[in-house]
Amino acid sequence: MSTTLEQPLAAPAQAVREQMNIVIVGHVDHGKSTLVGRLLADTGSIDPNKIAQVRAICDSQGKRFEYAFLLDALEAEQAQGITIDAARCFFQSALRDYIIIDAPGHIEFLKNMISGA
């Protein structure tokens, strides 16, 4: 009777996903946060409940919904409609993982932009 020792099958190696880091910079009110907010919404990277919540807040305040509002975490950002601190966002495609940093455009917050990038 012959016995053979079988080697256990090695677990398949997980494919290493490429990561891309993107920093969005530019002059104030040129659509940086709007671009990132729209990108996150269109890729399904933001919970639809969050989008509905932001829309409801806009309605209650008589404001028009803007995709930039999806990124505004600080109350001052929401109240003033500006980015004060850099926001870090994540999303995935079939090939890559993305990290996007949405930097403030106001000169007063240049320090925040540099530290965020």
XYZ file of N, CA and C in Angstrom:
351
model
N 0.834 -1.155 0.000
C 0.000 0.000 0.000
C 0.889 1.231 0.000
N 0.738 2.040 -0.985
C 1.577 3.226 -1.049
C 0.787 4.433 -0.559
N 1.457 5.263 0.107
C 0.850 6.476 0.635
C 1.540 7.664 -0.018
N 0.760 8.622 -0.413
C 1.358 9.844 -0.954
C 1.006 11.000 -0.036
N 1.954 11.804 0.175
C 1.735 13.020 0.959
C 1.387 14.136 -0.007
N 0.255 14.689 0.211
C -0.155 15.791 -0.658
C 0.163 17.111 0.009
N 0.701 17.978 -0.764
C 0.965 19.326 -0.278
C -0.360 20.079 -0.260
N -0.670 20.742 0.851
C -1.896 21.542 0.828
C -1.759 22.652 -0.206
N -2.859 22.931 -0.854
C -2.834 24.005 -1.845
C -2.603 25.335 -1.149
N -1.699 26.093 -1.684
C -1.436 27.421 -1.125
C -2.624 28.319 -1.431
N -2.928 29.165 -0.496
C -4.006 30.128 -0.716
C -3.613 31.035 -1.871
N -4.551 31.323 -2.739
C -4.196 32.200 -3.864
C -3.755 33.568 -3.354
N -2.717 34.052 -3.953
C -2.208 35.372 -3.548
C -3.230 36.431 -3.932
N -3.470 37.325 -3.012
C -4.380 38.419 -3.327
C -3.674 39.382 -4.267
N -4.397 39.782 -5.260
C -3.822 40.734 -6.200
C -3.574 42.049 -5.470
N -2.404 42.571 -5.676
C -2.071 43.853 -5.061
C -2.730 44.941 -5.891
N -3.567 45.718 -5.229
C -4.272 46.789 -5.932
C -3.405 48.035 -5.962
N -3.409 48.657 -7.081
C -2.681 49.910 -7.230
C -3.421 51.000 -6.465
N -2.657 51.870 -5.828
C -3.253 52.991 -5.100
C -2.837 54.288 -5.769
N -3.789 55.174 -5.930
C -3.497 56.476 -6.518
C -3.923 57.560 -5.537
N -2.998 58.454 -5.241
C -3.266 59.590 -4.364
C -3.403 60.840 -5.227
N -4.490 61.573 -4.995
C -4.769 62.769 -5.789
C -5.062 63.920 -4.843
N -4.422 65.054 -5.079
C -4.708 66.262 -4.311
C -5.344 67.266 -5.266
N -6.516 67.770 -4.880
C -7.224 68.755 -5.695
C -6.936 70.134 -5.103
N -6.229 70.960 -5.868
C -5.915 72.318 -5.417
C -6.357 73.301 -6.496
N -6.582 74.522 -6.086
C -6.968 75.548 -7.043
C -7.490 76.768 -6.317
N -7.835 77.754 -7.083
C -8.324 79.016 -6.547
C -9.688 78.808 -5.900
N -10.019 79.693 -4.990
C -11.293 79.653 -4.283
C -12.467 79.696 -5.273
N -13.503 78.938 -4.978
C -14.749 78.916 -5.758
C -14.572 78.485 -7.213
N -13.634 77.589 -7.450
C -13.459 77.065 -8.800
C -13.937 75.619 -8.933
N -14.654 75.096 -7.915
C -15.310 73.797 -8.059
C -14.549 72.584 -7.571
N -13.534 72.776 -6.742
C -12.753 71.636 -6.249
C -13.622 70.660 -5.460
N -14.322 71.162 -4.458
C -15.165 70.303 -3.618
C -16.351 69.759 -4.400
N -16.884 70.540 -5.307
C -17.996 70.082 -6.135
C -17.555 68.913 -7.012
N -16.377 69.014 -7.603
C -15.831 67.939 -8.425
C -15.683 66.657 -7.613
N -15.081 66.762 -6.434
C -14.848 65.582 -5.600
C -16.175 65.008 -5.107
N -17.086 65.862 -4.663
C -18.386 65.389 -4.200
C -19.147 64.660 -5.293
N -19.125 65.202 -6.491
C -19.813 64.569 -7.620
C -19.159 63.239 -7.970
N -17.841 63.194 -7.958
C -17.114 61.958 -8.245
C -17.482 60.867 -7.241
N -17.511 61.221 -5.962
C -17.861 60.251 -4.926
C -19.311 59.792 -5.065
N -20.207 60.703 -5.373
C -21.620 60.337 -5.544
C -21.799 59.433 -6.766
N -21.153 59.777 -7.867
C -21.315 59.004 -9.101
C -20.683 57.621 -9.031
N -19.688 57.436 -8.173
C -19.056 56.120 -8.026
C -19.714 55.294 -6.926
N -20.762 55.833 -6.307
C -21.443 55.096 -5.239
C -20.638 55.015 -3.961
N -19.710 55.932 -3.783
C -18.822 55.920 -2.618
C -19.399 56.648 -1.417
N -20.535 57.292 -1.592
C -21.199 57.988 -0.487
C -22.537 57.305 -0.258
N -22.817 57.033 0.992
C -24.076 56.406 1.374
C -25.243 57.266 0.878
N -26.194 56.674 0.167
C -27.345 57.445 -0.316
C -28.096 58.153 0.811
N -28.065 57.589 2.016
C -28.711 58.249 3.157
C -28.022 59.566 3.488
N -26.697 59.602 3.334
C -25.943 60.842 3.584
C -26.338 61.902 2.560
N -26.469 61.486 1.315
C -26.875 62.429 0.269
C -28.272 62.967 0.567
N -29.182 62.073 0.948
C -30.550 62.492 1.280
C -30.560 63.431 2.481
N -29.697 63.155 3.459
C -29.608 64.003 4.657
C -29.136 65.405 4.284
N -28.109 65.485 3.448
C -27.583 66.790 3.034
C -28.628 67.536 2.199
N -29.341 66.825 1.342
C -30.415 67.462 0.554
C -31.493 68.035 1.474
N -31.854 67.269 2.515
C -32.882 67.727 3.463
C -32.418 68.966 4.214
N -31.143 68.997 4.607
C -30.591 70.170 5.297
C -30.640 71.380 4.368
N -30.265 71.183 3.114
C -30.311 72.280 2.137
C -31.737 72.797 1.984
N -32.690 71.877 1.872
C -34.099 72.281 1.734
C -34.561 73.083 2.942
N -34.194 72.611 4.141
C -34.651 73.292 5.362
C -34.026 74.677 5.513
N -32.846 74.872 4.902
C -32.169 76.166 4.990
C -32.415 77.028 3.754
N -33.219 76.517 2.837
C -33.513 77.275 1.622
C -32.328 77.392 0.682
N -31.381 76.456 0.777
C -30.204 76.470 -0.097
C -30.390 75.462 -1.220
N -29.724 75.733 -2.314
C -29.689 74.789 -3.425
C -28.659 73.709 -3.087
N -28.991 72.441 -3.339
C -28.056 71.353 -3.069
C -26.838 71.476 -3.973
N -25.665 71.300 -3.387
C -24.418 71.259 -4.143
C -23.624 70.057 -3.669
N -22.963 69.386 -4.586
C -22.181 68.207 -4.229
C -21.052 68.543 -3.266
N -20.605 69.772 -3.280
C -19.550 70.194 -2.353
C -19.991 70.030 -0.909
N -21.291 70.171 -0.645
C -21.788 70.059 0.727
C -21.584 68.661 1.295
N -21.400 67.656 0.447
C -21.177 66.293 0.928
C -19.843 66.158 1.651
N -18.918 67.072 1.387
C -17.583 66.994 1.974
C -17.400 67.902 3.175
N -18.278 68.863 3.354
C -18.101 69.857 4.412
C -18.437 69.254 5.771
N -17.390 68.991 6.551
C -17.572 68.340 7.846
C -17.735 69.346 8.975
N -17.010 70.439 8.899
C -17.053 71.420 9.974
C -18.284 72.309 9.839
N -18.860 72.687 10.967
C -20.042 73.563 10.931
C -19.737 74.873 10.219
N -18.539 75.407 10.439
C -18.160 76.666 9.788
C -18.112 76.487 8.273
N -17.656 75.323 7.808
C -17.625 75.065 6.372
C -19.043 75.033 5.812
N -19.935 74.375 6.534
C -21.319 74.283 6.077
C -21.982 75.653 6.070
N -21.743 76.431 7.119
C -22.389 77.743 7.240
C -21.873 78.724 6.186
N -20.555 78.693 5.937
C -19.954 79.668 5.026
C -19.869 79.170 3.586
N -20.066 77.858 3.390
C -19.978 77.304 2.044
C -18.569 77.299 1.497
N -17.586 77.137 2.384
C -16.185 77.101 1.964
C -15.495 75.913 2.618
N -14.381 75.503 2.028
C -13.562 74.455 2.621
C -12.503 75.120 3.480
N -12.461 74.730 4.749
C -11.487 75.295 5.679
C -10.342 74.321 5.911
N -10.677 73.061 6.070
C -9.675 72.040 6.346
C -9.675 71.033 5.203
N -8.520 70.449 4.925
C -8.431 69.465 3.855
C -9.278 68.247 4.206
N -10.041 67.766 3.239
C -10.880 66.581 3.430
C -10.249 65.419 2.682
N -10.124 64.290 3.358
C -9.577 63.083 2.735
C -10.732 62.151 2.410
N -10.808 61.709 1.166
C -11.901 60.864 0.697
C -11.321 59.622 0.029
N -12.079 58.554 0.082
C -11.632 57.286 -0.487
C -12.700 56.739 -1.427
N -12.264 56.146 -2.531
C -13.177 55.380 -3.377
C -12.365 54.381 -4.178
N -13.069 53.439 -4.805
C -12.411 52.371 -5.544
C -12.979 52.269 -6.950
N -12.124 51.819 -7.848
C -12.576 51.418 -9.172
C -12.226 49.936 -9.307
N -12.480 49.369 -10.452
C -12.159 47.959 -10.652
C -10.657 47.707 -10.547
N -9.859 48.702 -10.855
C -8.409 48.512 -10.885
C -7.652 49.118 -9.713
N -8.183 50.181 -9.121
C -7.395 50.944 -8.154
C -8.198 51.338 -6.930
N -7.434 51.663 -5.888
C -7.966 52.353 -4.717
C -7.498 53.798 -4.831
N -8.386 54.732 -4.584
C -8.058 56.148 -4.709
C -8.177 56.843 -3.360
N -7.251 57.728 -3.104
C -7.344 58.651 -1.976
C -7.307 60.047 -2.588
N -8.351 60.811 -2.311
C -8.419 62.176 -2.836
C -8.414 63.136 -1.665
N -7.562 64.134 -1.751
C -7.534 65.189 -0.742
C -8.083 66.452 -1.387
N -9.163 66.937 -0.803
C -9.804 68.173 -1.270
C -9.253 69.310 -0.423
N -8.403 70.129 -1.023
C -7.715 71.191 -0.285
C -8.493 72.502 -0.360
N -8.395 73.316 0.699
C -9.062 74.623 0.676
C -8.407 75.556 -0.341
N -9.200 76.477 -0.882
C -8.680 77.419 -1.864
C -8.426 78.809 -1.317
N -8.992 79.128 -0.159
C -8.807 80.458 0.425
C -7.373 80.631 0.918
N -6.783 81.767 0.653
C -5.415 82.058 1.078
C -5.272 81.964 2.589
N -6.350 82.293 3.320
C -6.300 82.241 4.783
C -6.091 80.814 5.286
N -6.437 79.819 4.465
C -6.336 78.426 4.883
C -5.217 77.693 4.148
N -4.258 78.451 3.620
C -3.137 77.868 2.896
C -2.379 76.867 3.760
N -2.209 77.190 5.039
C -1.513 76.282 5.960
C -2.241 74.933 6.028
N -3.569 74.957 6.060
C -4.345 73.715 6.094
C -4.175 72.926 4.801
N -4.100 73.638 3.676
C -3.909 72.974 2.397
C -2.564 72.270 2.347
N -1.523 72.936 2.811
C -0.182 72.360 2.775
C -0.084 71.164 3.710
N -0.635 71.280 4.911
C -0.555 70.165 5.856
C -1.415 68.994 5.393
N -2.515 69.269 4.697
C -3.370 68.197 4.198
C -2.756 67.454 3.038
N -1.994 68.165 2.227
C -1.375 67.541 1.061
C -0.140 66.793 1.479
